Each structure stands twice: as structure tokens, then as C-alpha cells.
Amino acid sequence: MTPAPLPPTPENGIPPYAMGLNEPQQQAVLTTEGPVLMLAGAGTGKTAALTARLAHLVATRRAWPSEILCVTFTNKAAREMRERVGRHIGDAVEGMPWLGTFHSIGARMLRRHAELVGLQANYTIIDTDDQLRLLKALITEHGLDEKRWPARQLAGLIDRWKNRGLNPRDLDAVENEAYANGRGQQFYGLYQDRLKALNACDFGDLLLHMLNIFRTHNDVLAQYQQRFKYVMVDEYQDTNQVQYLWLRLIAQARKNICVVGDDDQSIYSWRGAEVANILKFEKDFPGATVIKLEQNYRSTPHILGAASGLINANSERLGKTLWTQIPAGEKVRVIGVWDGPEEARRIGEEIERLEREGAGLDQIAILVRAQYQTREFEDRFIQIGLNYRIVGGFRFYERAEIRDALAYLRVIASPADDLAFERIYNQPKRGLGAKTLETMHRYARAAGLPLAAASLQLADTDELPARARATIAALMRQFLHWRELAETTSPAELLRTVIVESGYEAMLRGDKSAESAGRAENLSELARAMEEYDTLGDFLEHVALVMDNDRGDTGEKVTIMTIHAAKGLEFDHVFLPGWEEGVFPSQRALDEGGMASLEEERRLAYVAITRARRRCTIIHAANRRIYGQWSSSIPSRFVSELPAEHITEETTLTGGASLWRAQLSEHDDPFAHVAASQPARTMTRGPGFQRALTTGYDKTPHRVREVTRSAASFAAKPRSDIAVGQRVFHDKFGYGEVVDQEGNKLEIEFEQAGRKRVIDSFVSVA
């Protein structure tokens, strides 16, 4: 039952949490029924409006907190929203379990309905590294050359297909031909089958599985349509097809959906985002209320004027005009330099000048179009002693020692996790080499068992050397011990025990390299991070969904990052280097995507300019070294599109923006101009264990529950063509006679090797 709404009590009918908002923001807060499109320009306070609207739904009792679905794109955005809403409604925010990212909410739903897609509730979410290893194994098993048909290429295709909501059966002929001359569908299907066998899924599956469930189980869809009285979506312009379809199905019944976004900031098509989703919102939800947030609270009028003039050149947009009450400030500076090194020197000098004037380094950013552009700045800043940070480097959870520790924890939580087991079965070194792993894989595939269960069965035969059998049995006993320990101790203490008892700590102590101490410190930091979690399952899901726990830097530093990474951020002073044709817009985008890609590049330029609060400086070089090769260049067409009244041009070169405008006037087609005038570029790019040892984890709201299965569930069926007295042949032991048989295990008297116990799948009838 929906709680009865409470009337707003402050004057003019405006609740207290909306009093500080402007009129369009207040309209977005108070328009609660029916579809709403909040078209929010850069820096227009969309987060304030969105959180106030969320608070309004709860405060006026239009819905309980658990009846609101609120989706963000990043965990940081979800945390910020939860904190802001908490300031308005207090502890009620703790009752909002459906406020989070697409992936976290998809994972939460899938835990409840995993059996409908052939998974168990304690499924594992694999990351990119595990995905690539799995695909490489499939490629090898099916006779393809991995060098010719790389696993990374297949992973990219599968990710694209899942982003578009496509299952293997949905691929058309063109998509099928995209991999291995028409085997794309086959390998996509093999990959999905292997994931189910591992009781695992990748990030794309979290929504694709739920979309499939919604489409085939009307009762489940109806359950969520009934549950969610209101749906709210942040950054709607960044949604891909599967996210769009998932949201539309949930919202179609009540149609109380409010999406917030900016079509002018849609810059992620390379990862599946479709700007068309926000452009067609009014068609998907007829009668939608469109509210434009156009008052900017971030940038000066000149910065906004330059950005608005630039984005007006795009045709596929809903249209809005940003304005501000901030004083005019400085015009956007456009500077022409001779080459990349001079560009770095000039920016270094400008930053030192700003620092002398009292500007903080943390409020200065250099935003580049491509990662390779950062090298010149690093070299220069090291020379002059200017502190800087490169955003987007190695992440904490991607370090080798952390991945090893997490692999141990994953096998403890999910005994069927072959990918994790394969990573650590011989880490630290236990004398289990590649040949042992090959034998385990071969038997696991033949018997239909997880790798750990197969290895344990092999440990009871003579298929492996005695030392390997003893090592495997000991490792299995350790996992049983750790799994039992997980029921009585905290995740952090479990990890500390595993690190010591597995021999990993001793391995690091024995490593005399300079890096070993840091690796040990990283593992200590991982244990400290785990102290915040009550269950191992909760922590592993957190790691899978969140990869942003980089340790904070101390001291002020200039930020160097790509424009894509800067979206959502703001700085007092922004430098935008590399505004040349072929760099920005990128030549690849122009070659592969045509006009649609050009418009996205222009949106990226708009995002770059609007990151600046006080000063924005654009720089273009006449010559640039790209991947080791020098090439001449002309200013970006985006420079010519900046309104003259909002910019000042400085250059020691003849030309600049005016040269570009003059050249452009000679050609009707800007693409033809680039082809005619730009020099040619040459670029070179220097289930579980045997029954006594089988325990898994089913995640429940407050605890991890032990699950045991009968031995028969994984027992392989004996071969019908082999019986006692039969003469057989074994690749390793030669000819022999079967003297005893127990299930799929044979005792054979070999002519040369004597009596051995082997698995029946390893012999042939002689």
C-alpha cells in the first residue's frame, strides 16, 4: 500500500529541500507523476535536483524508500547521491536498497533469479583477465590460431553483443562473420556454456540475463513493475541498448520514470552508449514533461559562449542554451605552437605562472584526447620539478599479488570457480607444472567436473606422480579448512590466515627484490579493506563491481587525464592540448565513423571546455610526433567553430584559426578538405570438491550459508565397454589387464609399470 502523501509545509508550497533550487530545478523536483526528461546542461546542478526529487518522493510518502529504483553509472555517483539524500531524509536513506549502479542492481536482481538462467545464487562475477583466459582456452580447444583470432578481439565482440542485448541465437550473418570467418555465434555460445558450467557470469551478463528473464518470465517482470513505483536514472545519455531495454520494460507499466542527462555530453559510443536513447525519450514515453536546466553554476560566460557556439554545429541534439550569473572573466585562449615539446614547455610555464599567482595545483588540469599525449608533459614536468598525477594508472585490485589473494578467496567461496583455481593451484610454487594442469583439464572436460574436483579425483589414482598427488591432496585439505574457518571468522582474518598457511607470505619474505615489501604492504591493505565487510560473499561482490579503490596521493598535483575520464569533474584552470586535425577530432574516428563520429568528437570537445571554471586554454601544434613518427598538422576544425567574440588567439605561427577558416572556405566538404590538405600519416606502435571437501556459499541477506552436495552429484559414470579382465592400453603405462573396477576408477596390472589406479577415460580397449 502506498503511504498517503503529506502536504508541503513551507511557504509557497516549496518543501525545504527544494528552497535553494532555481525554478526549473524545483519543477523537476515537484513533477512526480508521469515520464520526465530532465535535460541538464554541464554544471547546471542536476545532482542537486535529482537528489531533492528523490527526497521529495520519500518525504511526501509517495513511496517507501524500497519502492524507488534509482540508477547511476558509477559507485562514486551512487555514494554521493546516498549522502545527499541522507541529509534531507535522515536514516530513511538506509532503506533504499535499489539505489546503485546498473551492475550492482543487476547483480542484486540476478542473485534472486539465477536458477532461471542456469546459475546458482552464489555465482562468480569474472573480470576481464579471467574472461580472456577462458576465451583463450576455448580458442585453443577448438583448433583456432589465437594469434590470428585473438581472445581480446572475441572478448570485445561479445561485450558489444551483450551491450546490444544480443544472445548467441540473435546474431545475424554479418555479426557471425565478425570472428573466425563465420564462427562468432559458435564461440559466443561456447563461452556462455562454459560460464554456466563455472557458475559464473561476466559484467555484461548481469543485465543481459535479467533482460532475458524479463522477456521470458512475465511474473518476474510484473513483480518488479509492481515493486518500483518510481524509476530515476542519472546520465541517461550514456545508456547502452541492453540498459535502455531493461529500464523501459521496468518502467512501462507505471511510466513514472525520470531520466536526467545531456545529449551534448554523450561521449561513450565506443563502449556501447547510444545518444539516440535520450533523443527518443519523448517517443518512448508520449506526453513526457521536458525540463531544461540551463543556468550554469560552474563556468564564466566566455567559457560557456565558446562551448555553446561549438556544440551548435551538431545537428543531432535536443538543444538548449547555457547561461550564468558569474562575471564574464577571461576569454578562452587559443595558442598555436611549433611542436609537441614546445606545447609542453608552454603549458609548464603557464602552470608555474598560475602557481606564483596563488593557484592550487589541484585546481589545474591537462585534458588530452589520447593517452600517448601525456608523455611530453611527464618528461617536461619531471625536468622542471612540477608535481603531477596521471589519472587512470594501475589500480589497486589489478596488482598481481591482490589478484592472487582474491583468487584464493573466490575458490573458498565458489569451489566451481576454475579460473580462480587455475591462477593459484601453483602460486606460490608447489611443483605442479603445466603438464599437471593439462592432465587436470583433460580429465575435468571428460568427466564434466570443475577443475578442483577433477584434481582431487586424480589425486586418488596413479595418473599423476606421487609428489603431485600428495601436493594436490594437501591443497584440498587446506581449502576445506579455510572454508570451515570462513563460517567462524571475519573475512579479514580469513585472508590473513590464507596468506600465511598457503605459503604466500613465506614466498614474499624469500623474495629479496625491491618490490616484495610493497607487495606485502598491499596484501595488508587488502585485509584492512575487508574489515568493513561481514561476509566473504559481500566483499567479493564489492571487488567485482568496484575497481576504484586507488590509494590517495598526498600533496597538490597537476592532473593529467583524458577528456573521457574528466567527464563529471571540474577545475579552475584547464589546458586542452593537441587540437589538431587527426588528433582531435581523431583520424580514426573520422575514418571509421563518418559524420556520427565527428559529432561525438565535437561533444567531447564541448565536455572538455565545460570542465573549466575560470580559465580555459586550447593549444594546437604545427608538428607532432605520434607513436615515434613526426607529422605536420593543421588546427582542428573545432578551433574554427569557436565564436570569435569569446576567444583570443595567440600564435608565433602564420595561420591559426584564421588560416583554417581561410582554407575551409575553399572547400564545401570539410571531410574533402582534410583529405586534400592533411599530409599522409605513418604511425607505428613501437563444482566443488569430493564430498568430504565440498562446500559452497549461497549468499543470504545476513550470512553465508554452507551448502553440501551428495557425492553422486559429481561422480562420473563408468564406461560400459570396460570390465574386469579386459586388456587395455594407457598412453603413459602401456598395456595391461583390468583387475578391479570402482565407478570410473580402474585398477590395472600393467605389463611394464605394475599395478596402478587410473581413470577409465585415460585408457582405450586394446
Short mmCIF file of N, CA and C in Angstrom, two decimals, residues 16 22 33 67 85 93 278 295 303 309 367 373 412 441 450 477 482 484 514 531 593 599 714 742:
data_model
loop_
_atom_site.label_atom_id
_atom_site.label_comp_id
_atom_site.label_asym_id
_atom_site.label_seq_id
_atom_site.Cartn_x
_atom_site.Cartn_y
_atom_site.Cartn_z
N PRO A 16 11.40 22.31 2.09
CA PRO A 16 12.71 22.90 2.47
C PRO A 16 13.87 22.41 1.61
N ASN A 22 16.72 26.62 -8.32
CA ASN A 22 16.08 27.57 -9.22
C ASN A 22 14.75 27.00 -9.71
N GLU A 33 4.65 12.72 -11.18
CA GLU A 33 3.87 11.70 -11.88
C GLU A 33 4.10 11.77 -13.39
N GLU A 67 10.72 1.24 -2.62
CA GLU A 67 9.88 1.19 -3.82
C GLU A 67 10.39 2.13 -4.91
N VAL A 85 20.96 12.61 -0.22
CA VAL A 85 19.58 12.29 0.16
C VAL A 85 19.48 12.11 1.66
N VAL A 93 17.25 6.92 4.30
CA VAL A 93 18.04 6.57 3.11
C VAL A 93 18.61 5.16 3.22
N ILE A 278 18.37 8.98 -25.42
CA ILE A 278 17.81 10.20 -24.82
C ILE A 278 17.06 11.02 -25.87
N GLN A 295 20.78 27.10 -16.41
CA GLN A 295 21.60 28.03 -15.64
C GLN A 295 22.84 27.30 -15.12
N ILE A 303 33.52 31.12 -21.32
CA ILE A 303 33.71 29.67 -21.45
C ILE A 303 32.43 29.02 -21.97
N GLY A 309 28.78 27.78 -28.72
CA GLY A 309 28.98 28.03 -30.15
C GLY A 309 29.53 26.81 -30.86
N LEU A 367 43.84 18.13 -20.09
CA LEU A 367 42.94 17.10 -20.61
C LEU A 367 43.32 16.78 -22.05
N GLN A 373 49.49 11.36 -25.63
CA GLN A 373 49.84 12.77 -25.49
C GLN A 373 50.47 13.10 -24.14
N ILE A 412 37.49 -20.45 -2.27
CA ILE A 412 36.84 -20.76 -0.99
C ILE A 412 35.34 -20.53 -1.10
N HIS A 441 42.93 -30.59 -16.65
CA HIS A 441 41.95 -30.04 -17.60
C HIS A 441 41.34 -31.15 -18.46
N PRO A 450 34.31 -29.66 -12.23
CA PRO A 450 35.16 -28.49 -12.02
C PRO A 450 36.61 -28.95 -11.85
N ARG A 477 42.85 -30.22 1.32
CA ARG A 477 42.58 -30.20 2.77
C ARG A 477 42.65 -28.77 3.30
N TRP A 482 39.93 -23.81 5.27
CA TRP A 482 39.61 -22.39 5.11
C TRP A 482 38.12 -22.18 4.95
N GLU A 484 35.74 -24.00 6.23
CA GLU A 484 35.14 -24.13 7.56
C GLU A 484 35.47 -22.91 8.42
N ALA A 514 63.24 -5.41 -4.70
CA ALA A 514 62.77 -4.15 -4.11
C ALA A 514 61.25 -4.08 -4.02
N GLU A 531 37.94 -5.52 6.35
CA GLU A 531 37.38 -5.39 7.71
C GLU A 531 36.02 -4.71 7.71
N GLY A 593 33.88 6.26 -38.48
CA GLY A 593 32.52 6.58 -38.09
C GLY A 593 31.85 7.69 -38.86
N GLU A 599 30.40 14.16 -34.85
CA GLU A 599 29.53 14.83 -33.87
C GLU A 599 29.87 14.39 -32.44
N PHE A 714 28.63 -35.31 -8.49
CA PHE A 714 29.76 -35.08 -9.38
C PHE A 714 30.44 -36.38 -9.79
N GLU A 742 36.00 -49.66 -9.74
CA GLU A 742 35.16 -48.95 -8.77
C GLU A 742 34.70 -47.65 -9.42
#
